[in-house]
CSV table of C-alpha atoms in Angstrom, one decimal:
chain,number,residue,atom,x,y,z
X,1,MET,CA,-0.2,0.7,0.2
X,2,TYR,CA,3.3,2.5,0.2
X,3,ASN,CA,5.3,3.2,-3.0
X,4,PRO,CA,8.7,5.4,-1.8
X,5,THR,CA,9.0,6.2,-5.6
X,6,VAL,CA,5.9,8.4,-5.4
X,7,ALA,CA,6.3,9.7,-1.8
X,8,ARG,CA,10.0,10.6,-3.1
X,9,LEU,CA,8.2,12.0,-5.9
X,10,THR,CA,5.0,13.9,-4.0
X,11,TYR,CA,8.2,15.4,-1.4
X,12,ARG,CA,10.1,16.5,-3.2
X,13,ALA,CA,6.4,18.4,-5.3
X,14,LEU,CA,5.5,19.6,-1.7
X,15,LEU,CA,9.1,20.8,-0.7
X,16,GLY,CA,9.8,22.3,-3.3
X,17,ARG,CA,11.5,26.4,-2.2
X,18,ARG,CA,7.9,28.0,-2.9
X,19,ARG,CA,5.6,25.7,-1.1
X,20,ALA,CA,8.5,25.0,1.2
X,21,LEU,CA,8.4,29.0,2.5
X,22,ILE,CA,5.0,29.2,2.2
X,23,LEU,CA,4.4,26.4,4.7
X,24,PHE,CA,7.7,27.6,7.2
X,25,ALA,CA,5.7,31.5,7.1
X,26,LEU,CA,3.1,30.1,9.5
X,27,PRO,CA,5.3,27.6,12.2
X,28,VAL,CA,7.7,30.8,11.9
X,29,LEU,CA,5.3,33.7,12.5
X,30,LEU,CA,2.9,31.5,15.8
X,31,ILE,CA,5.9,31.0,17.5
X,32,VAL,CA,7.3,34.8,17.6
X,33,ILE,CA,4.0,35.6,18.1
X,34,SER,CA,3.9,33.4,21.2
X,35,ALA,CA,7.6,34.6,22.1
X,36,ALA,CA,5.9,38.5,22.1
X,37,VAL,CA,3.2,37.1,24.4
X,38,ARG,CA,5.2,35.2,27.4
X,39,GLY,CA,7.4,38.2,26.9
X,40,PHE,CA,3.9,41.1,27.3
X,41,SER,CA,2.3,39.5,29.8
X,42,GLY,CA,4.3,36.3,31.5
X,43,ALA,CA,3.6,32.5,31.6
X,44,ASP,CA,-0.8,32.6,31.5
X,45,ASP,CA,-2.7,29.1,31.0
X,46,GLN,CA,-5.5,30.9,29.2
X,47,VAL,CA,-3.5,32.9,26.9
X,48,ALA,CA,-1.5,29.6,26.0
X,49,VAL,CA,-4.8,28.5,25.4
X,50,ASP,CA,-6.3,32.1,23.2
X,51,VAL,CA,-3.6,31.8,21.3
X,52,LEU,CA,-3.5,27.5,20.5
X,53,GLY,CA,-6.5,27.0,19.8
X,54,GLY,CA,-7.1,30.6,18.3
X,55,PHE,CA,-4.5,30.9,15.8
X,56,ALA,CA,-2.1,28.0,15.7
X,57,LEU,CA,-5.0,25.0,15.4
X,58,ALA,CA,-7.8,26.9,14.6
X,59,THR,CA,-5.3,28.2,11.4
X,60,MET,CA,-2.7,27.3,11.2
X,61,VAL,CA,-3.2,24.0,10.8
X,62,PRO,CA,-6.3,23.7,8.2
X,63,ILE,CA,-4.3,26.3,6.2
X,64,ILE,CA,-1.0,23.5,6.2
X,65,GLY,CA,-3.0,20.5,6.1
X,66,VAL,CA,-5.0,22.7,2.8
X,67,ILE,CA,-1.3,23.2,1.3
X,68,ALA,CA,0.2,19.7,1.5
X,69,GLY,CA,-3.6,17.9,1.5
X,70,THR,CA,-3.7,20.0,-2.6
X,71,GLY,CA,-0.1,20.1,-3.3
X,72,ALA,CA,0.1,15.8,-2.9
X,73,ILE,CA,-1.9,15.4,-6.0
X,74,GLY,CA,-3.0,18.5,-7.0
X,75,PRO,CA,-0.7,19.5,-9.6
X,76,GLU,CA,-0.3,16.5,-11.2
X,77,ILE,CA,-3.8,16.8,-12.1
X,78,ASP,CA,-3.8,20.4,-13.3
X,79,ASP,CA,-0.9,19.6,-15.5
X,80,GLY,CA,-2.2,16.2,-16.5
X,81,SER,CA,1.6,14.8,-15.3
X,82,VAL,CA,-1.0,12.4,-13.2
X,83,VAL,CA,-1.5,9.7,-16.6
X,84,TYR,CA,1.5,9.1,-16.3
X,85,LEU,CA,2.2,8.7,-12.8
X,86,LEU,CA,-1.0,6.3,-13.3
X,87,SER,CA,0.4,4.7,-16.5
X,88,LYS,CA,3.3,3.5,-14.3
X,89,PRO,CA,2.4,-0.3,-13.3
X,90,VAL,CA,1.4,1.1,-9.6
X,91,LYS,CA,-2.2,0.2,-8.0
X,92,ARG,CA,-4.5,3.0,-7.8
X,93,PRO,CA,-5.1,2.8,-3.6
X,94,THR,CA,-1.5,2.6,-3.6
X,95,ILE,CA,-0.8,6.5,-4.6
X,96,ILE,CA,-3.4,7.3,-3.0
X,97,PHE,CA,-2.2,6.0,0.1
X,98,THR,CA,0.5,7.0,-0.1
X,99,LYS,CA,0.9,10.3,-1.8
X,100,LEU,CA,-1.5,10.8,1.8
X,101,ILE,CA,0.8,9.2,3.5
X,102,VAL,CA,3.4,12.1,2.4
X,103,ALA,CA,1.1,14.9,2.9
X,104,ILE,CA,0.0,14.4,7.3
X,105,ALA,CA,3.7,13.6,7.6
X,106,VAL,CA,4.6,16.7,5.6
X,107,THR,CA,0.8,18.8,8.5
X,108,MET,CA,1.6,17.6,11.4
X,109,ALA,CA,5.5,18.5,11.1
X,110,PHE,CA,5.4,21.7,9.9
X,111,SER,CA,1.4,22.4,12.6
X,112,ALA,CA,2.3,19.7,15.5
X,113,ILE,CA,5.7,20.5,16.3
X,114,PRO,CA,5.3,24.2,16.6
X,115,THR,CA,2.3,24.0,18.5
X,116,PHE,CA,4.5,22.1,21.1
X,117,ILE,CA,7.6,24.2,21.0
X,118,SER,CA,4.4,27.6,21.5
X,119,GLY,CA,3.1,26.0,23.9
X,120,MET,CA,6.1,25.1,26.1
X,121,ILE,CA,7.7,29.3,25.6
X,122,LEU,CA,3.5,30.0,26.6
X,123,ASN,CA,2.9,28.4,29.5
X,124,GLY,CA,6.1,26.2,29.9
X,125,ASN,CA,2.8,22.8,29.6
X,126,GLY,CA,0.8,23.9,32.7
X,127,GLN,CA,-0.9,21.8,32.9
X,128,GLN,CA,-0.4,19.7,29.9
X,129,ILE,CA,-1.9,23.0,27.7
X,130,ALA,CA,1.4,22.3,25.6
X,131,ILE,CA,0.6,18.1,24.4
X,132,ALA,CA,-2.7,18.6,24.6
X,133,TYR,CA,-2.9,20.9,21.7
X,134,THR,CA,0.5,19.4,20.2
X,135,ILE,CA,-1.8,15.7,20.4
X,136,ALA,CA,-4.6,17.7,18.6
X,137,ALA,CA,-2.9,19.5,16.2
X,138,LEU,CA,-1.0,15.6,15.2
X,139,VAL,CA,-5.0,14.4,15.3
X,140,ALA,CA,-6.4,16.8,13.1
X,141,SER,CA,-3.6,16.1,11.2
X,142,ILE,CA,-4.9,12.9,9.5
X,143,THR,CA,-8.0,14.4,9.1
X,144,TYR,CA,-7.3,17.6,7.0
X,145,ALA,CA,-4.7,16.1,4.5
X,146,ALA,CA,-7.5,13.2,3.9
X,147,ILE,CA,-10.4,16.4,3.6
X,148,PHE,CA,-8.0,18.0,1.3
X,149,LEU,CA,-6.4,15.5,-0.8
X,150,LEU,CA,-9.5,14.6,-1.7
X,151,LEU,CA,-10.4,17.8,-3.2
X,152,GLY,CA,-7.1,18.2,-4.8
X,153,THR,CA,-8.8,15.0,-7.3
X,154,LEU,CA,-12.7,17.0,-7.4
X,155,THR,CA,-11.4,19.9,-8.7
X,156,ARG,CA,-8.3,22.3,-10.5
X,157,HIS,CA,-9.5,24.9,-7.6
X,158,ALA,CA,-8.8,22.7,-4.6
X,159,VAL,CA,-6.5,25.4,-2.7
X,160,VAL,CA,-9.3,27.5,-3.1
X,161,PHE,CA,-11.7,26.0,-1.9
X,162,GLY,CA,-9.0,24.5,0.9
X,163,LEU,CA,-8.6,28.2,1.8
X,164,VAL,CA,-12.3,28.8,1.9
X,165,TYR,CA,-13.2,25.7,4.3
X,166,ALA,CA,-10.4,26.4,7.1
X,167,LEU,CA,-10.9,30.2,7.0
X,168,VAL,CA,-14.1,30.7,6.7
X,169,TRP,CA,-15.5,27.2,7.8
X,170,GLU,CA,-13.2,26.3,10.4
X,171,ALA,CA,-12.3,29.9,11.6
X,172,LEU,CA,-15.3,31.9,11.6
X,173,PHE,CA,-18.6,29.7,11.4
X,174,GLY,CA,-16.7,27.4,13.7
X,175,SER,CA,-16.5,29.7,16.7
X,176,LEU,CA,-19.6,31.8,15.8
X,177,VAL,CA,-22.2,29.4,15.2
X,178,SER,CA,-23.0,26.8,17.9
X,179,GLY,CA,-25.0,24.0,15.6
X,180,ALA,CA,-21.4,24.6,12.7
X,181,ARG,CA,-19.0,23.8,15.7
X,182,THR,CA,-20.6,19.9,15.2
X,183,LEU,CA,-18.9,19.7,11.9
X,184,SER,CA,-16.0,21.0,12.4
X,185,VAL,CA,-12.4,18.7,12.4
X,186,GLN,CA,-11.4,21.3,14.5
X,187,GLN,CA,-13.5,20.8,17.4
X,188,TRP,CA,-13.2,17.0,17.3
X,189,SER,CA,-9.6,18.1,17.5
X,190,LEU,CA,-10.6,20.0,20.7
X,191,ALA,CA,-12.3,16.6,22.2
X,192,VAL,CA,-9.0,14.7,21.9
X,193,ALA,CA,-7.4,18.5,24.3
X,194,GLN,CA,-10.0,17.6,26.5
X,195,LYS,CA,-8.8,14.6,27.6
X,196,VAL,CA,-5.5,14.7,27.7
X,197,GLY,CA,-5.3,18.7,29.5
X,198,GLU,CA,-6.4,19.4,32.5
X,199,GLY,CA,-8.5,21.8,34.5
X,200,ASP,CA,-10.7,22.9,32.7
X,201,LEU,CA,-9.4,25.4,30.1
X,202,ILE,CA,-9.7,23.6,27.2
X,203,THR,CA,-13.6,23.3,25.3
X,204,SER,CA,-15.2,20.8,22.8
X,205,ASP,CA,-19.0,21.5,21.7
X,206,VAL,CA,-18.4,17.8,21.0
X,207,GLY,CA,-17.7,14.4,22.7
X,208,LEU,CA,-14.8,12.4,22.3
X,209,PRO,CA,-16.5,9.0,21.3
X,210,ALA,CA,-18.6,11.2,19.0
X,211,ALA,CA,-15.1,13.1,18.2
X,212,THR,CA,-13.0,10.1,17.7
X,213,VAL,CA,-15.9,8.6,15.0
X,214,LEU,CA,-16.4,11.3,13.7
X,215,LEU,CA,-12.4,11.5,13.1
X,216,VAL,CA,-11.5,8.2,11.5
X,217,VAL,CA,-15.0,7.9,9.7
X,218,VAL,CA,-14.2,11.2,7.5
X,219,THR,CA,-10.0,10.0,6.9
X,220,ALA,CA,-11.4,6.5,5.1
X,221,LEU,CA,-14.0,7.6,3.9
X,222,ALA,CA,-12.1,11.1,1.6
X,223,THR,CA,-10.0,8.4,1.1
X,224,TRP,CA,-11.7,5.6,0.0
X,225,TYR,CA,-13.3,8.4,-2.6
X,226,ALA,CA,-10.4,10.0,-3.6
X,227,GLY,CA,-9.2,7.2,-4.8
X,228,GLN,CA,-12.3,6.2,-7.0
X,229,LYS,CA,-12.1,9.0,-8.1
X,230,LEU,CA,-8.5,8.9,-9.2
X,231,ARG,CA,-10.0,5.0,-11.0
X,232,SER,CA,-12.8,6.9,-12.7
X,233,LEU,CA,-9.8,9.8,-14.1
X,234,THR,CA,-7.1,6.8,-14.9
X,235,LEU,CA,-10.2,5.3,-16.7
X,236,ALA,CA,-11.7,8.7,-18.7
X,237,GLY,CA,-7.7,8.5,-20.0
X,238,GLU,CA,-8.1,5.3,-21.3
X,239,GLU,CA,-11.1,5.8,-23.4
């Protein structure tokens, strides 16, 4: 189910000079903001939750997921080079699964690591806040990568739609409209963070059992459907 050659090509595409600069920008900004906040206000658990929840988990993680998920396959579909890949004796589910693993790894690396560093800067992991949000970022990375990988197989405008989802649905509606929160990857990952963290500063509108089921189901369905779309794309090219 994992092809090293496909993985190497995908890593090379995702970590090219231009895309790498974009991937580094948000983590660096998060760390700079965290250092500035710590310098001005000192160690404060509530402030740490506000920064990690409001910027890291609500904005940085989904945007990095958009870049990694759509970038893992979208450009190949746009320029037609995916036909060359599909002509090789590699099973289509293997292509999707390999690209998903790469997208997850990149999303985790550029979101979970800076989230942990920022949490340590903000309050030194008081009440396990840094660990809780790091685990939430890791969990969210898996589902975001699957969703945006699927989006990359569905439309040539995957980045635009992905950013709309990340910035409008997750960051805006997810914080203002209570009903939308139950259908938010952010809230599902917050349920995991709430379980890990101590005290009552971290909260989620979704219970942990429901959040766990939704994370697994959405990830599995998105991955499966991406494979189906890739298969239909291949058939269309062969016809």
